[in-house]
mmCIF file of C-alpha atoms in Angstrom:
data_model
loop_
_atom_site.group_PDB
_atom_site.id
_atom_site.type_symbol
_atom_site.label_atom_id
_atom_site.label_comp_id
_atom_site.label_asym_id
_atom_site.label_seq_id
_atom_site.Cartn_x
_atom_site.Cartn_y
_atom_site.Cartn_z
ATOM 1 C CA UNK A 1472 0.000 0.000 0.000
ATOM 2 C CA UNK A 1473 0.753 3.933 -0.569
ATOM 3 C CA UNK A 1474 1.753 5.904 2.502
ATOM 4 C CA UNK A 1475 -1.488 7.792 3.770
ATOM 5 C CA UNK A 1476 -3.921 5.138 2.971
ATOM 6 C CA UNK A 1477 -5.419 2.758 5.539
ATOM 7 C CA UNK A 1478 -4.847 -1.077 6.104
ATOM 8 C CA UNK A 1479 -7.957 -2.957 6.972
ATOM 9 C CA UNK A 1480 -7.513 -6.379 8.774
ATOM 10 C CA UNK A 1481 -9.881 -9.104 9.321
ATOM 11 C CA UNK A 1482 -10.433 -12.294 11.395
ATOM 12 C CA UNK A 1483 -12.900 -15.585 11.373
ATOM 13 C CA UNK A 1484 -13.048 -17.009 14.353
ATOM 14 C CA UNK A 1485 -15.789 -20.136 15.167
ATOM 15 C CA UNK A 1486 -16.961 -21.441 18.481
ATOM 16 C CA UNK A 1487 -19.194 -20.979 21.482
ATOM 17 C CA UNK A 1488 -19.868 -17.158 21.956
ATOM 18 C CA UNK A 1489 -19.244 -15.133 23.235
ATOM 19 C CA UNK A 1490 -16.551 -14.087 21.453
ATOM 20 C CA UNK A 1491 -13.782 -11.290 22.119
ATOM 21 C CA UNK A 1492 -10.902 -9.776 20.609
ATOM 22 C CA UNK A 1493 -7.964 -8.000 20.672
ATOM 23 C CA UNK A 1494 -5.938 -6.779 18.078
ATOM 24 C CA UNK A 1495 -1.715 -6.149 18.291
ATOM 25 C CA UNK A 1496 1.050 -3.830 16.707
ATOM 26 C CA UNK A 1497 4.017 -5.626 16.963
ATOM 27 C CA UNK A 1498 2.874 -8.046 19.944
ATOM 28 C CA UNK A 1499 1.777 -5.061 22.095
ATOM 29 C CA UNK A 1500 -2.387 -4.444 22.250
ATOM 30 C CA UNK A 1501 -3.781 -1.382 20.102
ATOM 31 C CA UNK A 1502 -6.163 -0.048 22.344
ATOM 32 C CA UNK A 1503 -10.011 -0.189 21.334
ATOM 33 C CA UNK A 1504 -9.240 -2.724 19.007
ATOM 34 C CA UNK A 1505 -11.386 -5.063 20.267
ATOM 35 C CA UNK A 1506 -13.900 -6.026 17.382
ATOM 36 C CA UNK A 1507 -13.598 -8.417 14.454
ATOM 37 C CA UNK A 1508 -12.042 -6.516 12.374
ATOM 38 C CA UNK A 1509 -9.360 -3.401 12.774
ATOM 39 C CA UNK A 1510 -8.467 -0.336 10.125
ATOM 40 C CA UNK A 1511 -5.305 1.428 10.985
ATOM 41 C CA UNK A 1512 -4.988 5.045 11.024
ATOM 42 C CA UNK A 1513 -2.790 6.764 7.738
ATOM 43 C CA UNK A 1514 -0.118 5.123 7.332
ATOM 44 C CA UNK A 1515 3.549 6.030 6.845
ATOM 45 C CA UNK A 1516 6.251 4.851 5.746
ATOM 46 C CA UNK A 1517 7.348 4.383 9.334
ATOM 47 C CA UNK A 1518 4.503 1.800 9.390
ATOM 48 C CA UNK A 1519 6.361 -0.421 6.538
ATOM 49 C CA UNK A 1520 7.073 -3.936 8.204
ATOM 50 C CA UNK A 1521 4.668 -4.077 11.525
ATOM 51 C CA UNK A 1522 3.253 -7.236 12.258
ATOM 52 C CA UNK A 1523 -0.477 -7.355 13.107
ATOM 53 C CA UNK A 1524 -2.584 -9.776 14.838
ATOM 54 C CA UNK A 1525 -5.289 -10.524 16.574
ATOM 55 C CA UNK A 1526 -6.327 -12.624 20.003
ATOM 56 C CA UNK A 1527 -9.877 -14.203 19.928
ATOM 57 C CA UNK A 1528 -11.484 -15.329 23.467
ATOM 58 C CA UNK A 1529 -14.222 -17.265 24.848
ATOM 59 C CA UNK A 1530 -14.953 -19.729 27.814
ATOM 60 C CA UNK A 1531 -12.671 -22.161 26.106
ATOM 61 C CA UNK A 1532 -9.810 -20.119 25.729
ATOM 62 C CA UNK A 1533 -8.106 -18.137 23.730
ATOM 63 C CA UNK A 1534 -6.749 -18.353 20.555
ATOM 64 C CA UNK A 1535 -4.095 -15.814 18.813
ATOM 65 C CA UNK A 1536 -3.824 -15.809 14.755
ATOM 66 C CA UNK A 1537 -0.813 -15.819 12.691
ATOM 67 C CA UNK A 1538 0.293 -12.548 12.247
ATOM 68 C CA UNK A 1539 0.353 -9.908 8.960
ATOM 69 C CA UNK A 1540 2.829 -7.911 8.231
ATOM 70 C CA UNK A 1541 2.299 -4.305 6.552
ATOM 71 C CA UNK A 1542 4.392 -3.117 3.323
ATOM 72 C CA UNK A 1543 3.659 0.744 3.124
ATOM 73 C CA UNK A 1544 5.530 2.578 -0.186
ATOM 74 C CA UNK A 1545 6.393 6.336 -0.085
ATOM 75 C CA UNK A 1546 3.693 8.032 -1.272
ATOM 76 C CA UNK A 1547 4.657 9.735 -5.336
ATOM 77 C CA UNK A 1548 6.359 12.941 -4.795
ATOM 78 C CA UNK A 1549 8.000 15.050 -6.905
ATOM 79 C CA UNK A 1550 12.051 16.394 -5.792
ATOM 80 C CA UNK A 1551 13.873 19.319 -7.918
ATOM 81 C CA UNK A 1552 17.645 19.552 -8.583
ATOM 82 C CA UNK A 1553 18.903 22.401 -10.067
ATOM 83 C CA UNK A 1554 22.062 22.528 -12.404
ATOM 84 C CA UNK A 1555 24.110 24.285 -11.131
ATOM 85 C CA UNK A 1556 23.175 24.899 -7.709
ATOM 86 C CA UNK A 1557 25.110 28.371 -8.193
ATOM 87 C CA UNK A 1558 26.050 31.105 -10.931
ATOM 88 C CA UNK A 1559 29.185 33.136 -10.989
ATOM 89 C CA UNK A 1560 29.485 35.146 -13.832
ATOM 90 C CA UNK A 1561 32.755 36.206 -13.751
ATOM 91 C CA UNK A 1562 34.988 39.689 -12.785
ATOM 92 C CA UNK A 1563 34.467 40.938 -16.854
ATOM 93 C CA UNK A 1564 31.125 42.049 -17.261
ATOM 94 C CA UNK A 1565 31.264 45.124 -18.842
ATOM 95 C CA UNK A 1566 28.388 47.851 -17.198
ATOM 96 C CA UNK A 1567 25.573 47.792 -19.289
ATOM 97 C CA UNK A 1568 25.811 44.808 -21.252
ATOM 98 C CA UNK A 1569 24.394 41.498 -20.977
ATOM 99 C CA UNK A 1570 25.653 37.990 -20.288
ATOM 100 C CA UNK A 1571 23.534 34.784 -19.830
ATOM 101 C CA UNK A 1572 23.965 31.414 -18.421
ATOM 102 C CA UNK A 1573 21.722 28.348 -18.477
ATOM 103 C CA UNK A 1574 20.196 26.723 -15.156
ATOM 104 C CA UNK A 1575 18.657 23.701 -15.386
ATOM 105 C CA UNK A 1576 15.567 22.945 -13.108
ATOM 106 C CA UNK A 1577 15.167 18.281 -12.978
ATOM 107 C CA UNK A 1578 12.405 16.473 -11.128
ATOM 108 C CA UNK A 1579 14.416 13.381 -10.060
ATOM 109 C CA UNK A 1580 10.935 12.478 -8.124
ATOM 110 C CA UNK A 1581 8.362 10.434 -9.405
ATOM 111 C CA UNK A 1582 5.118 12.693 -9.387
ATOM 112 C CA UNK A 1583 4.738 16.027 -11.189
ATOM 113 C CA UNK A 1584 6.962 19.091 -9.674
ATOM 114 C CA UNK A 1585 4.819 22.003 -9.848
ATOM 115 C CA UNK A 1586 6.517 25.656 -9.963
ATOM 116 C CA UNK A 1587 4.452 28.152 -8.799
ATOM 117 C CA UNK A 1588 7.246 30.759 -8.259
ATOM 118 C CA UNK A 1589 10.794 31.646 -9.494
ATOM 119 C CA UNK A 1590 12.109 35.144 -8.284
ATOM 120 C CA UNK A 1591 15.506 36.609 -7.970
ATOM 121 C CA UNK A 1592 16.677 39.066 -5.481
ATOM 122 C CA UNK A 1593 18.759 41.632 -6.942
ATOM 123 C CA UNK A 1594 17.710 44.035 -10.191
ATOM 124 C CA UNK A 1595 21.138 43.723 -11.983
ATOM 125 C CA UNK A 1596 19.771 39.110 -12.448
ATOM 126 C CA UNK A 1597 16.882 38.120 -14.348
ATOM 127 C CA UNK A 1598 15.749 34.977 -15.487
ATOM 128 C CA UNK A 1599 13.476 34.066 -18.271
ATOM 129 C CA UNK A 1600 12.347 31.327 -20.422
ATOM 130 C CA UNK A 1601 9.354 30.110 -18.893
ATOM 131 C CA UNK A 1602 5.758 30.580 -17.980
ATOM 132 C CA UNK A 1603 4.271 30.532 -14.941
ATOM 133 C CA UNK A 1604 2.800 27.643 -13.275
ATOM 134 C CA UNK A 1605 5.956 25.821 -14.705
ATOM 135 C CA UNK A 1606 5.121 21.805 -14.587
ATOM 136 C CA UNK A 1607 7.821 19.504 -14.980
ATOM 137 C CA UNK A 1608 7.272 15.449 -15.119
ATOM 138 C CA UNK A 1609 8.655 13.053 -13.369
ATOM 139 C CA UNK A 1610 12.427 12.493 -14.661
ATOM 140 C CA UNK A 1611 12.133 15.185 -17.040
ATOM 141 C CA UNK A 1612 13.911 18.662 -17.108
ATOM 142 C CA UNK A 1613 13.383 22.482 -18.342
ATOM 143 C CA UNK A 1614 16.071 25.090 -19.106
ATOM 144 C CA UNK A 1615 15.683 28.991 -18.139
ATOM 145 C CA UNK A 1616 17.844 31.735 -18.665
ATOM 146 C CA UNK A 1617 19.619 33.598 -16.210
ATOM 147 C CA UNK A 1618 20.780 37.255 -17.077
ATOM 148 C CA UNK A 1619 23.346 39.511 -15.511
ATOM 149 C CA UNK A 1620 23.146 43.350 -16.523
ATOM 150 C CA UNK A 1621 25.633 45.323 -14.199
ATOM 151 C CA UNK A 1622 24.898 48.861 -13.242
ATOM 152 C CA UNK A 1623 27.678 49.858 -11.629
ATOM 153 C CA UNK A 1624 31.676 48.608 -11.268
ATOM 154 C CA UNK A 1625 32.238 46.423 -9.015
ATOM 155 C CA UNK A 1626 30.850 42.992 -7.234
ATOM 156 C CA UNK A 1627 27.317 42.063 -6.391
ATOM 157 C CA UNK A 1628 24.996 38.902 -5.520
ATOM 158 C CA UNK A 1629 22.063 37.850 -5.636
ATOM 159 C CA UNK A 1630 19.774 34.682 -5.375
ATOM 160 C CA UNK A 1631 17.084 32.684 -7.077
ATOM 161 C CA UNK A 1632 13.992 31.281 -5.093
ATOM 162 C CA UNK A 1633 12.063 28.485 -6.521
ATOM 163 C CA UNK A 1634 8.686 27.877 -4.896
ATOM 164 C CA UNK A 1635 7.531 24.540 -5.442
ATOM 165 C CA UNK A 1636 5.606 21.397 -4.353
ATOM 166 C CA UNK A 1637 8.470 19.606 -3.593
ATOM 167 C CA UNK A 1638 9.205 18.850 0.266
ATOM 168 C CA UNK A 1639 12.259 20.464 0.163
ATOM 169 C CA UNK A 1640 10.789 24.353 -1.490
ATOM 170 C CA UNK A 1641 12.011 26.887 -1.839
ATOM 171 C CA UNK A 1642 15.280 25.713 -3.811
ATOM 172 C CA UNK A 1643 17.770 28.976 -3.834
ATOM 173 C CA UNK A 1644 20.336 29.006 -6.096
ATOM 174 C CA UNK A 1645 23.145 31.845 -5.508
ATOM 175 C CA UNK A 1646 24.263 34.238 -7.899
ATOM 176 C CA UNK A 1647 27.428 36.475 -8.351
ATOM 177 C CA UNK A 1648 29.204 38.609 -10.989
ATOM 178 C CA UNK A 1649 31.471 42.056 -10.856
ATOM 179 C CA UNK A 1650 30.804 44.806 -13.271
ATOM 180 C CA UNK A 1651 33.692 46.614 -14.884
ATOM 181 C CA UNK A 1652 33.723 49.871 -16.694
ATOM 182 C CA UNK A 1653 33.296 49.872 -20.873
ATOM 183 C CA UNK A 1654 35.943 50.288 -22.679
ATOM 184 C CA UNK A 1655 35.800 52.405 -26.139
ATOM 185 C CA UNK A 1656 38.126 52.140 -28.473
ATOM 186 C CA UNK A 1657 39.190 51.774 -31.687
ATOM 187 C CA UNK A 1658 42.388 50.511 -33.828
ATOM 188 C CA UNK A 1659 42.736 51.569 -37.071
ATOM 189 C CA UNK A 1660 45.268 49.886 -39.496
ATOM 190 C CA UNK A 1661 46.771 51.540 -41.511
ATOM 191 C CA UNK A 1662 46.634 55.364 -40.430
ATOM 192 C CA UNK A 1663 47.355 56.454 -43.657
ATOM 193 C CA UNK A 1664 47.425 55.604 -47.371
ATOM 194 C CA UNK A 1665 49.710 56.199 -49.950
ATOM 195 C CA UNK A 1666 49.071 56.384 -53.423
ATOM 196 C CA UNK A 1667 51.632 57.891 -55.538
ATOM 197 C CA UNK A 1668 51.278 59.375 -59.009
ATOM 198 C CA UNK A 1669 47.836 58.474 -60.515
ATOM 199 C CA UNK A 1670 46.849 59.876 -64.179
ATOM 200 C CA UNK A 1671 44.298 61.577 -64.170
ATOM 201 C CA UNK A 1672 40.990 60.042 -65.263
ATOM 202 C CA UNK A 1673 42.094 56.906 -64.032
ATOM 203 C CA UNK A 1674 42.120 54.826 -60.668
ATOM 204 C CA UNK A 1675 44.692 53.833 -58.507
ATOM 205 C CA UNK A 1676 44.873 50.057 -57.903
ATOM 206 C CA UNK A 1677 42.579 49.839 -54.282
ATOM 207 C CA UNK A 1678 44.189 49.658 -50.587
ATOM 208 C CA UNK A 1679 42.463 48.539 -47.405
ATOM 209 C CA UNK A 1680 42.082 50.281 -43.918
ATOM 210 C CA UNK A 1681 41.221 47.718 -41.558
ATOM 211 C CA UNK A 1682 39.292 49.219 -38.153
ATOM 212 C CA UNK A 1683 39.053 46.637 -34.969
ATOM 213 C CA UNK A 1684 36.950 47.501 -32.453
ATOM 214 C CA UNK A 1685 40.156 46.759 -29.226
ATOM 215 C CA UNK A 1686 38.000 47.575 -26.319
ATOM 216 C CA UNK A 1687 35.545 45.116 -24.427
ATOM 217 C CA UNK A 1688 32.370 47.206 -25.221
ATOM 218 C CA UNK A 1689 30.403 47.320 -28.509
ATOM 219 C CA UNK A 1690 31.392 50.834 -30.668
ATOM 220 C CA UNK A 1691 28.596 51.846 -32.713
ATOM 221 C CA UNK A 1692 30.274 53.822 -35.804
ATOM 222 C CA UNK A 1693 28.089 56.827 -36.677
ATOM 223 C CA UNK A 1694 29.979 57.849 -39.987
ATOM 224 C CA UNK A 1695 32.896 57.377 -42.521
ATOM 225 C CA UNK A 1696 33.788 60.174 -44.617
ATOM 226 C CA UNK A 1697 36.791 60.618 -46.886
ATOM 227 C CA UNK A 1698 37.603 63.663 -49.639
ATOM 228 C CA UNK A 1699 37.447 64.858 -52.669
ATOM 229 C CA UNK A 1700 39.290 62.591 -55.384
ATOM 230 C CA UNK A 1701 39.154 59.528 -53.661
ATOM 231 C CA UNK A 1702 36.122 56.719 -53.293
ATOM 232 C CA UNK A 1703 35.726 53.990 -50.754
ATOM 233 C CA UNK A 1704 33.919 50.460 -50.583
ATOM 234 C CA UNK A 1705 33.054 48.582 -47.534
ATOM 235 C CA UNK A 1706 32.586 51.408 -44.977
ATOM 236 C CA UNK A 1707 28.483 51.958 -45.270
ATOM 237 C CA UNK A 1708 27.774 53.176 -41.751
ATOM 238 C CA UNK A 1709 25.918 53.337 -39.622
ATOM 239 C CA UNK A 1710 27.407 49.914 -38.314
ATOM 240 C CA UNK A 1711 28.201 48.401 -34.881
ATOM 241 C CA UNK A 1712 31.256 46.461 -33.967
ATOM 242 C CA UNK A 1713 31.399 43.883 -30.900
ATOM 243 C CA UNK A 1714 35.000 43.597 -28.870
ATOM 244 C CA UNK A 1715 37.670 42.631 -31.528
ATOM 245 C CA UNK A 1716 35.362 42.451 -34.830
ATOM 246 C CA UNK A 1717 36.547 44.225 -37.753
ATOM 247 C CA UNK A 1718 35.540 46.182 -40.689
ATOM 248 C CA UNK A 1719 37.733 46.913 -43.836
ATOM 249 C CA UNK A 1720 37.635 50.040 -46.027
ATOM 250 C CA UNK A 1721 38.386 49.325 -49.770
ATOM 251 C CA UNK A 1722 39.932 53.201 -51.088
ATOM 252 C CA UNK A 1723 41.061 53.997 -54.291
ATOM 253 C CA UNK A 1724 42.535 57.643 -55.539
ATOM 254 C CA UNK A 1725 40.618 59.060 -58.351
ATOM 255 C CA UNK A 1726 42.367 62.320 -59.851
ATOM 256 C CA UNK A 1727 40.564 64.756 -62.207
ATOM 257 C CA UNK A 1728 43.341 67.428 -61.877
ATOM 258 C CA UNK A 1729 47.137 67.220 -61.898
ATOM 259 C CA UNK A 1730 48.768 68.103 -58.175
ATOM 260 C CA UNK A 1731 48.681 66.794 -54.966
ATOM 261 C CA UNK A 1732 45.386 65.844 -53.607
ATOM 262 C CA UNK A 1733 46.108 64.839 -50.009
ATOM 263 C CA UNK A 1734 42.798 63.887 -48.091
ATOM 264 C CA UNK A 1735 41.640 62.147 -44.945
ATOM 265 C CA UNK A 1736 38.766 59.358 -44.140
ATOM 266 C CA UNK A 1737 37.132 60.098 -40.678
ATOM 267 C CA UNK A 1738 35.688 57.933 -39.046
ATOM 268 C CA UNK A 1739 32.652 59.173 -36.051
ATOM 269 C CA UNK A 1740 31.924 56.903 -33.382
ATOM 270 C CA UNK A 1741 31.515 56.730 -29.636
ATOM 271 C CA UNK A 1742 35.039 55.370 -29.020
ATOM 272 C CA UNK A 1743 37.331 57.505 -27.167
ATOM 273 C CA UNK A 1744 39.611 59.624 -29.557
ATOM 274 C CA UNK A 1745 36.490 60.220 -32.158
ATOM 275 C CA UNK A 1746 36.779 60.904 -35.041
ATOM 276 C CA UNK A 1747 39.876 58.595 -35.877
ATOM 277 C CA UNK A 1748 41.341 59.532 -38.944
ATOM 278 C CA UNK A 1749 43.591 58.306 -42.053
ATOM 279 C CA UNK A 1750 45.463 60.143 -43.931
ATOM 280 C CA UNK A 1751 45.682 59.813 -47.773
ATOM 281 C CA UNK A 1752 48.444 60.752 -50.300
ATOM 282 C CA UNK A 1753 48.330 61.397 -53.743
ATOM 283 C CA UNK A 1754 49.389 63.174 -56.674
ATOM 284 C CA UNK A 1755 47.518 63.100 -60.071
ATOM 285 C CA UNK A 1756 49.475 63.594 -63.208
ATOM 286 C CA UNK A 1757 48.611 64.834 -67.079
ATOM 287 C CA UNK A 1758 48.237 61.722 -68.857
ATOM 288 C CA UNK A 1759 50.886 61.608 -71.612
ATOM 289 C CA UNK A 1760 49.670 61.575 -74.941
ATOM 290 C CA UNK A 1761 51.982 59.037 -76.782
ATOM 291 C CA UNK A 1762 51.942 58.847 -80.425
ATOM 292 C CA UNK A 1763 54.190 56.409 -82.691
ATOM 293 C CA UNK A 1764 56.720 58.096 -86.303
ATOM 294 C CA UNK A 1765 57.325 56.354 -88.670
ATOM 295 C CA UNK A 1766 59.704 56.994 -91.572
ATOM 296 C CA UNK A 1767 60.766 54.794 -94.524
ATOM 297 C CA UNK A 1768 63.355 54.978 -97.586
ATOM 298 C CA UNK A 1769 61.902 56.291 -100.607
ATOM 299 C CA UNK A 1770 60.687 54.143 -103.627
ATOM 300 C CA UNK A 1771 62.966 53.377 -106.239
ATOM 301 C CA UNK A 1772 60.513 54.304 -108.717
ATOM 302 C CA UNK A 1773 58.641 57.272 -109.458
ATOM 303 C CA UNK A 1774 55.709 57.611 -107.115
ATOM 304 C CA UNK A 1775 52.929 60.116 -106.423
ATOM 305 C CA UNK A 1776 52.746 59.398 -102.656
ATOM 306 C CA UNK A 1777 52.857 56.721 -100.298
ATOM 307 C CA UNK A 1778 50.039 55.456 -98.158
ATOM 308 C CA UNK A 1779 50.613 53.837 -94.563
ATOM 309 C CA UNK A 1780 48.614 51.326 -92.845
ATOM 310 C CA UNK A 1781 47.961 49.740 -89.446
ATOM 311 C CA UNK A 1782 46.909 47.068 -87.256
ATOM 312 C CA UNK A 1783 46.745 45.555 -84.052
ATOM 313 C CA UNK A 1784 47.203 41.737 -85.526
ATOM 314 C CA UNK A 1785 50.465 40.705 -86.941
ATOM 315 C CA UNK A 1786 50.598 40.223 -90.848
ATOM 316 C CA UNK A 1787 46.913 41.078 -91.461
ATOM 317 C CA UNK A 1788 43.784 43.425 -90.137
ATOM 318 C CA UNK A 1789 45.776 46.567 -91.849
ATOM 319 C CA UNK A 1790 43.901 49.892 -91.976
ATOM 320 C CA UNK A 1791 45.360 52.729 -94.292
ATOM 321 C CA UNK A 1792 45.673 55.735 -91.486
ATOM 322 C CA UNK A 1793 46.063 58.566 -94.202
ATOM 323 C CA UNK A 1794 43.431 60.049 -96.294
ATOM 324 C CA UNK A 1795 45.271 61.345 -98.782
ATOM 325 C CA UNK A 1796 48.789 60.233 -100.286
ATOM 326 C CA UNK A 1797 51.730 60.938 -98.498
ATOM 327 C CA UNK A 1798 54.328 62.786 -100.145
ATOM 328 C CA UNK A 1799 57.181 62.968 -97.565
ATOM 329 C CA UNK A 1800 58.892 59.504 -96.212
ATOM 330 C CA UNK A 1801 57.837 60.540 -92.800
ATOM 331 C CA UNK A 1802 53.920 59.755 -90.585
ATOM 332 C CA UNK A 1803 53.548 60.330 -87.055
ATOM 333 C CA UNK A 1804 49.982 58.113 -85.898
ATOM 334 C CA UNK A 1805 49.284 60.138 -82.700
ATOM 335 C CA UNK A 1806 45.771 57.780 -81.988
ATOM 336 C CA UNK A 1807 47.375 55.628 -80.215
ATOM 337 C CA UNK A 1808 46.309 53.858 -76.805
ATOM 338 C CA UNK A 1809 48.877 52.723 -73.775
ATOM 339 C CA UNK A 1810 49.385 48.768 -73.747
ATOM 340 C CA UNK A 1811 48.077 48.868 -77.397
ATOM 341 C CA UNK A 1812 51.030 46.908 -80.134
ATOM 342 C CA UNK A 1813 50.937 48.122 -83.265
ATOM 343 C CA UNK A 1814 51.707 46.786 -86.453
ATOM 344 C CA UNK A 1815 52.439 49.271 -89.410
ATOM 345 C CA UNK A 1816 52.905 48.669 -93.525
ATOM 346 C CA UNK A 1817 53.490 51.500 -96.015
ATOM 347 C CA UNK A 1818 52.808 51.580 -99.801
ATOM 348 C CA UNK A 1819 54.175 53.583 -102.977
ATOM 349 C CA UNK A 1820 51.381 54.670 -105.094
ATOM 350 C CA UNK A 1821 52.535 56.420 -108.867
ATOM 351 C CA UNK A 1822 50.667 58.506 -110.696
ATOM 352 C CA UNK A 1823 48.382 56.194 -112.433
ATOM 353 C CA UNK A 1824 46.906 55.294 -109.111
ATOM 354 C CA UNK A 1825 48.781 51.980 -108.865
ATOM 355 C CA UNK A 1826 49.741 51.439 -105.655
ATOM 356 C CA UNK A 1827 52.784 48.637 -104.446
ATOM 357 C CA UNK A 1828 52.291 45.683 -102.467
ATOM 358 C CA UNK A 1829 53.425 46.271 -98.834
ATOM 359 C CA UNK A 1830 56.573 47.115 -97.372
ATOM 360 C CA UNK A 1831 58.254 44.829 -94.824
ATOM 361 C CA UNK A 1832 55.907 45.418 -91.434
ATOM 362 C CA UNK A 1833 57.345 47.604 -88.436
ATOM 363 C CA UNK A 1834 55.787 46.933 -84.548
ATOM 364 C CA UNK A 1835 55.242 49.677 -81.666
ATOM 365 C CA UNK A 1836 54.561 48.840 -78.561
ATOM 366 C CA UNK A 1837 52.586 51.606 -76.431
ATOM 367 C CA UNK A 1838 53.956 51.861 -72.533
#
C-alpha cells in the first residue's frame, strides 16, 4: 500500500460465543481494538514492516492468529535539482551589457513538480524562459535563462527562489558577478594611405584600412567620410562592432586634376579619440599623350605618294591611317592607346593610281 492510505484487517473465528478480541502492533495491544475486524490510522512509511494480529477469546480459551505484516511505499512525490546549484558570472562584465547562463531545473521524483514561483533578489539578475505555473514530469527537465546586466563597477549577488511542491521548497540558487567599466576604443590599421602618381581620369589600384573595435564594449560607428578625389567600398555606416570584430575600407585615388590631392577618411563613433582619422596621399598627373613616327626609304621608282597602314594583328587586319597620299617619307599616328602593339605597312602609289604591295611590317609597342 501507498503511505497515507489505511490497512484494513480481518479475522474468522468459530466457536461458542461469546466471542472477544484484541488486536496487536508488533505483539503489544492497540487499544479499542477489540472487534472483528481493525483499520489502521494513515499510514507512513514508518509503518512499513509491523506485524499485526489478533487474540480471539471465549470460555474455552483463547486463541491468537498468525500474524500480517504491513508493506507501506512512499507516497509519489515530486524532488527538484537544479544545475548548477550556483552562478558566478565572472569579474568581466562590462556595465551595461548582458551575459547569460543556463540553469537547469530536474524532477528526479516520481510525481509532477509544480513551480508556482521563481524570483531573484537583486535588479542587476533576471531569469526568463518560462511561464508561470511551470510543470515539470517526473524524470524530465526544463532550461531557463539567467541574465546579468551590471549597473555599476564592481561585485554584487544575488539569489534565485524556486517555490515549489516539492518537500524540500524553496530551492535557492546563488548568484554572483562584478561589473567593470566599458571600454571604447578603436584601432585603425593603416593610419594612412599612400598612393603615388595616378593619371588623371584613371584609378589607382585599391588599398584597405582595416578598423578593430580593441575595447571590451560594442562601438557603434556613426559615420565614414573621406575627400574629394578619392572613393571607398566597404565602410556603409551606420554599423556596430562587438569587442575585436573588424571592418575593412576598400579606397582607391581618383584624380581629375594634376597636383597633390592629399585627403583624410574620418571615421565618427563613440570610441574615445572620435573621429579617428587616415590620412591619404596622392598626386595626379597629365596623362601623356603618346603617339608612334614612322619613316621609310623612298621608292625606287617614281611615285605620287605613299600610303601607310595599321593594325593591331600581326601580318593582317591593316587599316590605311592617311586620307590622302603621303608625299614625304615621314607619318607620325598620334591615336594611339597605352598597352596597345601596333603593327604598321606603307605603300608607294605612282601617278596612275597603282599602288605597291606592302613594305616589310614595323611593330610599336605603347607603354
Amino acid at each position: 500500500m501507498t503511505a497515507g492510505q489505511t490497512a484494513t484487517f480481518t479475522v474468522v473465528a468459530t466457536g461458542t460465543a461469546p466471542l472477544s478480541y484484541q488486536w496487536q502492533k508488533n505483539g503489544g495491544n492497540i487499544a479499542g481494538a477489540t472487534a472483528a475486524s481493525y483499520t489502521t490510522p494513515a499510514t507512513t512509511t514508518a509503518d512499513s514492516g509491523s506485524t499485526f494480529r489478533v487474540m480471539v477469546t471465549n470460555t474455552a480459551g483463547t486463541a491468537t492468529s498468525s500474524a500480517a505484516t504491513l508493506t507501506v511505499n512512499p507516497a509519489p512525490a515530486p524532488a527538484i535539482q537544479v544545475n548548477p546549484t550556483s552562478i558566478n558570472f565572472g569579474n568581466n562584465d562590462v556595465v551595461g551589457t548582458t551575459t547569460s547562463q543556463p540553469l537547469i531545473i530536474t524532477n528526479t521524483g516520481t510525481a509532477t513538480l509544480s513551480i508556482a514561483q521563481i524570483s531573484v533578489s537583486a535588479s542587476v539578475f533576471s531569469v526568463s524562459g518560462f511561464s508561470l505555473p511551470l510543470s515539470v514530469n517526473a524524470g524530465q527537465q526544463k532550461t531557463i535563462t539567467v541574465a546579468f546586466v551590471p549597473t555599476v563597477v564592481g561585485p554584487v549577488s544575488g539569489t534565485i527562489s524556486i517555490v515549489s511542491n516539492s518537500p524540500t521548497s524553496p530551492t535557492p540558487v546563488n548568484l554572483s558577478g562584478s561589473g567593470i567599466a566599458a571600454i571604447y576604443t578603436l584601432g585603425i590599421n593603416p593610419t594612412s594611405l599612400s598612393f603615388g602618381s595616378i593619371t588623371t581620369g584613371t584609378s589607382s589600384a585599391p588599398q584597405t584600412v582595416t578598423i578593430t573595435n580593441t575595447g571590451n564594449a560594442n562601438v557603434t560607428i556613426s559615420s565614414i567620410t573621406l575627400s574629394a578625389e578619392y572613393s571607398m567600398t566597404g565602410g556603409s555606416a551606420p554599423v556596430t562592432l562587438s569587442p575585436l570584430q573588424s571592418l575593412t575600407l576598400s579606397v582607391v585615388f581618383n584624380p581629375t586634376v594634376a597636383g597633390t590631392a592629399n585627403g583624410t577618411i574620418s571615421i565618427a563613433s563613440n570610441a574615445t579619440g572620435s573621429p579617428a582619422a587616415v590620412t591619404l596621399f596622392g598626386t595626379g598627373v597629365t596623362p601623356v599623350q603618346h603617339s608612334v613616327a614612322l619613316t621609310w626609304n623612298a621608292s625606287t621608282s617614281t611615285v605620287s605618294g605613299y600610303n601607310v597602314y595599321r593594325s593591331t594583328v600581326s601580318g593582317s587586319g591593316y587599316v590605311k591611317l592617311n586620307s590622302s597620299l603621303v608625299s614625304v617619307l615621314t607619318y607620325t599616328d598620334s591615336n594611339v592607346q597605352t598597352g596597345t602593339t601596333y603593327y604598321y605597312v606603307t605603300s608607294a602609289v605612282d601617278s596612275g593610281g597603282n599602288e605597291s604591295i606592302y613594305s616589310n611590317q614595323v611593330s610599336a609597342a605603347i607603354p
